[in-house]
Tab-separated table of C-alpha atoms in Angstrom:
chain	number	residue	atom	x	y	z
L	143	MET	CA	85.563	116.255	119.899
L	144	LEU	CA	87.729	113.758	121.725
L	145	LEU	CA	87.406	109.977	121.710
L	146	THR	CA	86.725	108.127	124.931
L	147	GLN	CA	89.370	105.727	126.238
L	148	GLN	CA	87.043	102.876	125.260
L	149	GLN	CA	86.962	104.125	121.660
L	150	VAL	CA	90.741	104.527	121.570
L	151	ASP	CA	91.173	100.978	122.895
L	152	GLU	CA	88.664	99.648	120.345
L	153	TYR	CA	90.600	101.247	117.494
L	154	HIS	CA	93.926	99.830	118.642
L	155	ASP	CA	92.457	96.382	119.339
L	156	ASN	CA	90.383	95.987	116.169
L	157	GLY	CA	92.202	98.296	113.767
L	158	PHE	CA	89.091	100.388	113.081
L	159	LEU	CA	86.419	102.450	114.842
L	160	LEU	CA	82.973	103.382	113.522
L	161	MET	CA	81.289	106.635	114.551
L	162	GLU	CA	77.719	106.595	113.253
L	163	SER	CA	76.080	109.764	111.899
L	164	LEU	CA	78.968	112.038	112.841
L	165	LEU	CA	77.990	114.433	110.042
L	166	ASP	CA	74.416	115.596	109.514
L	167	SER	CA	72.320	115.331	106.352
L	168	ALA	CA	72.962	118.907	105.196
L	169	GLU	CA	76.718	118.403	105.514
L	170	VAL	CA	76.522	115.162	103.548
L	171	ARG	CA	74.515	116.920	100.846
L	172	ARG	CA	77.162	119.648	100.484
L	173	LEU	CA	79.957	117.063	100.354
L	174	THR	CA	78.075	115.084	97.713
L	175	GLU	CA	77.513	118.204	95.608
L	176	ALA	CA	81.237	118.979	95.844
L	177	PHE	CA	82.034	115.441	94.696
L	178	GLU	CA	79.742	115.808	91.695
L	179	ARG	CA	81.459	119.070	90.748
L	180	ASP	CA	84.844	117.409	90.954
L	181	CYS	CA	83.741	114.512	88.747
L	182	VAL	CA	83.093	116.841	85.804
L	183	ALA	CA	86.320	118.814	86.204
L	184	PRO	CA	88.735	117.319	83.646
L	185	GLY	CA	92.134	116.243	84.809
L	186	PRO	CA	94.339	113.336	85.863
L	187	HIS	CA	92.742	113.275	89.324
L	188	LEU	CA	89.872	111.211	87.854
L	189	VAL	CA	90.199	107.412	87.649
L	190	THR	CA	87.503	105.542	85.714
L	191	GLU	CA	86.284	101.959	85.809
L	192	ASP	CA	88.063	99.615	83.384
L	193	GLY	CA	86.830	100.175	79.858
L	194	GLY	CA	84.224	102.762	80.806
L	195	SER	CA	83.476	106.343	81.704
L	196	GLN	CA	82.092	105.731	85.206
L	197	VAL	CA	84.225	107.288	87.931
L	198	ARG	CA	86.067	104.780	90.135
L	199	ALA	CA	88.043	107.288	92.214
L	200	VAL	CA	88.740	111.015	92.499
L	201	TYR	CA	91.941	112.286	94.112
L	202	ALA	CA	92.800	115.453	96.066
L	203	SER	CA	89.334	117.013	96.162
L	204	HIS	CA	90.420	118.903	99.293
L	205	GLN	CA	92.749	120.952	97.063
L	206	ARG	CA	89.860	122.102	94.824
L	207	GLN	CA	86.659	122.042	96.902
L	208	ARG	CA	86.259	124.219	100.013
L	209	GLU	CA	83.988	121.688	101.693
L	210	TYR	CA	86.709	119.048	101.719
L	211	GLY	CA	89.427	121.515	102.628
L	212	GLY	CA	87.449	122.281	105.773
L	213	LEU	CA	86.437	118.701	106.485
L	214	VAL	CA	90.021	117.485	106.927
L	215	ARG	CA	90.456	120.090	109.694
L	216	ASP	CA	87.031	119.653	111.274
L	217	PRO	CA	87.166	119.616	115.111
L	218	ARG	CA	85.117	116.411	115.165
L	219	ILE	CA	87.737	114.588	113.101
L	220	LEU	CA	91.264	116.016	113.345
L	221	PRO	CA	91.528	115.899	117.183
L	222	ALA	CA	90.365	112.262	117.111
L	223	VAL	CA	93.103	111.429	114.605
L	224	ARG	CA	95.640	113.163	116.842
L	225	GLN	CA	94.538	110.955	119.759
L	226	LEU	CA	95.172	107.809	117.750
L	227	LEU	CA	98.437	109.075	116.273
L	228	PRO	CA	99.755	111.484	118.919
L	229	GLU	CA	101.904	113.596	116.606
L	230	ASP	CA	101.437	116.525	114.269
L	231	VAL	CA	99.794	115.255	111.086
L	232	TYR	CA	99.090	116.370	107.533
L	233	VAL	CA	96.942	114.966	104.717
L	234	TYR	CA	99.085	112.462	102.843
L	235	GLN	CA	96.372	111.351	100.436
L	236	PHE	CA	92.738	112.246	99.799
L	237	LYS	CA	90.453	110.267	97.520
L	238	ILE	CA	86.818	109.383	97.032
L	239	ASN	CA	86.129	105.823	95.932
L	240	ALA	CA	82.881	105.607	93.991
L	241	LYS	CA	80.846	102.459	93.490
L	242	PRO	CA	77.982	103.299	91.148
L	243	ALA	CA	74.749	101.368	91.430
L	244	PHE	CA	74.522	98.226	89.305
L	245	GLY	CA	78.203	97.823	88.556
L	246	GLY	CA	80.743	99.429	90.893
L	247	ASP	CA	83.722	97.074	90.826
L	248	LYS	CA	85.395	95.261	93.727
L	249	TRP	CA	88.519	96.365	95.599
L	250	ALA	CA	90.932	93.470	96.153
L	251	TRP	CA	92.095	92.336	99.608
L	252	HIS	CA	95.089	94.455	100.571
L	253	GLN	CA	96.904	96.554	103.180
L	254	ASP	CA	97.256	100.260	102.429
L	255	TYR	CA	100.693	100.746	103.948
L	256	LEU	CA	102.292	98.252	101.575
L	257	ALA	CA	101.206	100.365	98.597
L	258	TRP	CA	102.606	103.541	100.122
L	259	ARG	CA	105.886	101.948	101.140
L	260	ILE	CA	106.448	100.574	97.633
L	261	ALA	CA	105.259	103.564	95.615
L	262	ASP	CA	106.365	106.444	97.853
L	263	GLY	CA	109.053	105.108	100.185
L	264	LEU	CA	106.914	105.868	103.218
L	265	PRO	CA	109.166	104.871	106.139
L	266	ALA	CA	106.640	103.660	108.739
L	267	PRO	CA	102.898	102.936	109.101
L	268	LEU	CA	102.275	106.146	111.049
L	269	GLN	CA	98.942	106.936	109.400
L	270	VAL	CA	95.250	107.021	110.268
L	271	ASN	CA	92.605	106.719	107.558
L	272	ILE	CA	89.192	108.282	107.948
L	273	GLY	CA	86.392	106.977	105.761
L	274	VAL	CA	83.298	109.188	105.407
L	275	PHE	CA	80.118	107.547	104.099
L	276	LEU	CA	78.660	109.816	101.425
L	277	ASP	CA	75.810	107.322	100.972
L	278	ASP	CA	74.024	104.932	103.290
L	279	VAL	CA	76.180	101.793	103.487
L	280	ASN	CA	74.424	98.436	103.752
L	281	GLU	CA	75.245	94.783	103.116
L	282	PHE	CA	74.188	95.048	99.486
L	283	ASN	CA	76.112	97.992	98.001
L	284	GLY	CA	79.698	96.812	98.368
L	285	PRO	CA	80.729	97.883	101.881
L	286	VAL	CA	84.353	97.697	103.010
L	287	ILE	CA	85.106	94.421	104.787
L	288	PHE	CA	87.759	94.421	107.517
L	289	LEU	CA	89.634	91.573	109.178
L	290	PRO	CA	89.566	92.931	112.757
L	291	GLY	CA	92.903	92.747	114.506
L	292	SER	CA	94.830	91.878	111.333
L	293	HIS	CA	96.790	95.127	111.626
L	294	ARG	CA	98.663	93.608	114.550
L	295	ASP	CA	100.240	90.990	112.246
L	296	GLY	CA	102.193	93.611	110.279
L	297	LEU	CA	102.581	93.330	106.516
L	298	VAL	CA	101.475	90.017	105.052
L	299	HIS	CA	103.818	90.358	102.075
L	300	ARG	CA	106.178	93.024	100.826
L	301	ASP	CA	106.130	93.272	97.055
L	302	ARG	CA	103.816	94.248	94.203
L	303	LYS	CA	102.943	91.973	91.328
L	304	GLY	CA	104.981	92.132	88.152
L	305	ASP	CA	101.950	93.016	86.011
L	306	ALA	CA	101.022	96.228	87.869
L	307	LYS	CA	98.236	98.245	86.246
L	308	SER	CA	99.772	101.701	86.658
L	309	ALA	CA	102.944	103.350	87.891
L	310	GLN	CA	100.999	106.197	89.538
L	311	HIS	CA	97.780	104.639	90.828
L	312	LEU	CA	98.893	101.551	92.722
L	313	ASP	CA	95.716	99.490	92.444
L	314	PRO	CA	94.875	97.026	95.260
L	315	ASP	CA	95.016	94.269	92.627
L	316	ASP	CA	98.763	94.981	92.360
L	317	ILE	CA	99.340	94.056	96.016
L	318	SER	CA	96.428	91.714	96.689
L	319	LEU	CA	96.648	88.815	99.120
L	320	THR	CA	96.589	85.263	97.825
L	321	PRO	CA	93.548	83.086	98.605
L	322	GLU	CA	95.712	81.031	100.974
L	323	GLN	CA	96.890	84.124	102.860
L	324	LEU	CA	93.367	85.455	103.174
L	325	ALA	CA	91.927	82.141	104.330
L	326	GLY	CA	94.532	81.868	107.092
L	327	LEU	CA	93.902	85.429	108.279
L	328	VAL	CA	90.128	84.965	108.290
L	329	ASP	CA	90.543	81.810	110.376
L	330	ARG	CA	92.384	83.870	112.987
L	331	HIS	CA	90.562	87.191	112.818
L	332	GLY	CA	87.153	86.725	111.214
L	333	MET	CA	85.475	89.315	108.990
L	334	THR	CA	83.278	92.321	109.697
L	335	SER	CA	81.799	95.143	107.672
L	336	PRO	CA	80.969	98.531	109.239
L	337	LYS	CA	77.651	99.835	107.936
L	338	GLY	CA	75.556	102.885	108.710
L	339	PRO	CA	73.809	105.976	107.406
L	340	ALA	CA	75.456	108.594	105.226
L	341	GLY	CA	77.548	110.887	107.414
L	342	SER	CA	79.020	108.035	109.444
L	343	VAL	CA	82.809	107.960	109.768
L	344	VAL	CA	85.104	104.962	110.149
L	345	LEU	CA	88.713	105.408	111.282
L	346	PHE	CA	91.041	102.563	110.290
L	347	SER	CA	94.647	101.465	110.440
L	348	PRO	CA	96.986	101.545	107.421
L	349	GLU	CA	97.874	97.904	108.095
L	350	ILE	CA	94.422	96.359	108.530
L	351	VAL	CA	93.528	93.863	105.792
L	352	HIS	CA	90.429	94.987	103.912
L	353	GLY	CA	88.610	94.755	100.594
L	354	SER	CA	85.111	95.006	99.153
L	355	ALA	CA	82.791	93.218	96.753
L	356	PRO	CA	81.180	94.662	93.598
L	357	ASN	CA	78.062	96.761	94.001
L	358	MET	CA	75.180	94.782	92.479
L	359	SER	CA	72.532	96.887	94.209
L	360	PRO	CA	70.487	99.886	92.998
L	361	TRP	CA	72.226	102.109	95.571
L	362	ALA	CA	75.507	103.956	95.006
L	363	ARG	CA	78.281	103.672	97.592
L	364	ARG	CA	80.674	106.605	97.638
L	365	LEU	CA	83.375	106.523	100.300
L	366	LEU	CA	85.671	109.461	101.055
L	367	ILE	CA	89.058	108.394	102.429
L	368	ALA	CA	91.468	110.948	103.886
L	369	THR	CA	94.798	109.574	105.044
L	370	TYR	CA	96.653	111.500	107.734
L	371	ASN	CA	100.387	110.884	108.059
L	372	ALA	CA	102.735	111.902	110.863
L	373	CYS	CA	104.730	114.999	109.915
L	374	SER	CA	107.851	113.184	111.138
L	375	ASN	CA	107.259	110.447	108.548
L	376	PRO	CA	107.374	112.074	105.068
L	377	PRO	CA	107.742	109.918	101.946
L	378	ARG	CA	111.221	109.106	100.676
L	379	PRO	CA	110.611	108.056	97.074
L	380	HIS	CA	113.324	106.055	95.356
L	381	GLY	CA	112.694	107.748	92.010
L	382	GLU	CA	110.385	110.424	90.645
L	383	PRO	CA	107.734	111.210	93.279
L	384	ARG	CA	104.148	110.587	92.368
L	385	PRO	CA	102.074	113.649	91.411
L	386	ASP	CA	100.821	116.049	94.077
L	387	TYR	CA	97.217	115.047	93.473
L	388	VAL	CA	98.130	111.473	94.520
L	389	VAL	CA	100.653	112.216	97.285
L	390	CYS	CA	100.257	115.644	98.855
L	391	ARG	CA	103.428	117.745	99.065
L	392	ASP	CA	102.229	120.072	101.843
L	393	THR	CA	103.500	118.460	105.052
L	394	ALA	CA	102.783	121.442	107.330
L	395	PRO	CA	100.992	120.369	110.534
L	396	LEU	CA	97.220	120.695	110.377
L	397	ARG	CA	95.384	122.646	113.039
L	398	PRO	CA	91.694	122.056	113.732
L	399	LEU	CA	89.112	124.640	112.811
L	400	ALA	CA	87.527	126.504	115.696
L	401	ARG	CA	84.119	125.253	114.571
L	402	ARG	CA	82.575	122.672	112.254
L	403	PHE	CA	83.470	122.970	108.567
L	404	SER	CA	79.795	123.576	107.805
L	405	ASP	CA	79.710	126.533	110.189
L	406	ASP	CA	82.807	127.904	108.490
L	407	LEU	CA	80.952	127.734	105.165
L	408	GLY	CA	77.891	129.470	106.623
L	409	MET	CA	75.719	126.392	106.073
L	410	VAL	CA	72.316	125.879	107.658
L	411	THR	CA	72.534	122.292	108.897
L	412	ALA	CA	69.784	119.867	109.776
C-alpha cells in the first residue's frame, strides 16, 4: 500500500498521519493475544507502573512474537514508512505502551528524538514512528495528544533532567517540557488527539511534541509503537549501549512481506 501525495503532504505538514481501521478485527485480536503472552513472560523487557505490578510498557515484542515480527514488515505499513523516509530502514525500537482502565498513568510532554540522541547517540531525526491502536481510542482513555506542526521547530531543549528515573528506560518525565515551553508551543500550534477504532494506525515524526493524560476511564488503551530508523543513521552511543531489547542491534534493511502478516500466519480475518 502506498500513501497518496495528499497523505504524504499531511504527514510532513502536521507531523502525523492517521489511517483509520488499517488492520481488521481478527488481526487486532491476534496482536492483543500476543501482547498478553508477552506480559507474562518474565524478563527486563517489562516495565511496570510506579509502585505496582500493572504493565506500563513492553519492549521488543517483535523479537519474541511472530505476529509482531510480521507486522513490522507488513506491506500496508513498511512501504508507507519508506515513502516518508525514502531510505532503507530497520526497527530501531519496538514497544507497547499500556494504559490499564482506571489508572493508566500519564506520559509527559516530550519529543522522542531528544531521548534517543541523549541515550543512544542517534545522529539525526531520521525516524518514523507507527502507532497501532490495540484498543478503541477515545477522548476518555488517555489518547496521545499532538501539537501539529511542532516538529518543524526542531528540538525545544537538549538535555535531560538531573534526577532521571533510569539509565536504560529514558522516561518522558526525564526530558519533559516546562509549562512555559508548552504554553508557547500550544499558542502557535494548537493541540489535537487522533482517535479511532482498534486497528487504526498513526504515523508520527520523532520531533513532534506529544504527551497523554492518565486513563480514568473503564476502557484500556494499549498503543503499539514501532520506530523505524534509516539504516544510514545507526546509534553512536558515548558509553555502554543500551540493551538489545531497548535499542535493536539488527540494522539490516527491512523488506516488505509479499502479503499481509495475517495471511503469512494463515489467519482467517474478518
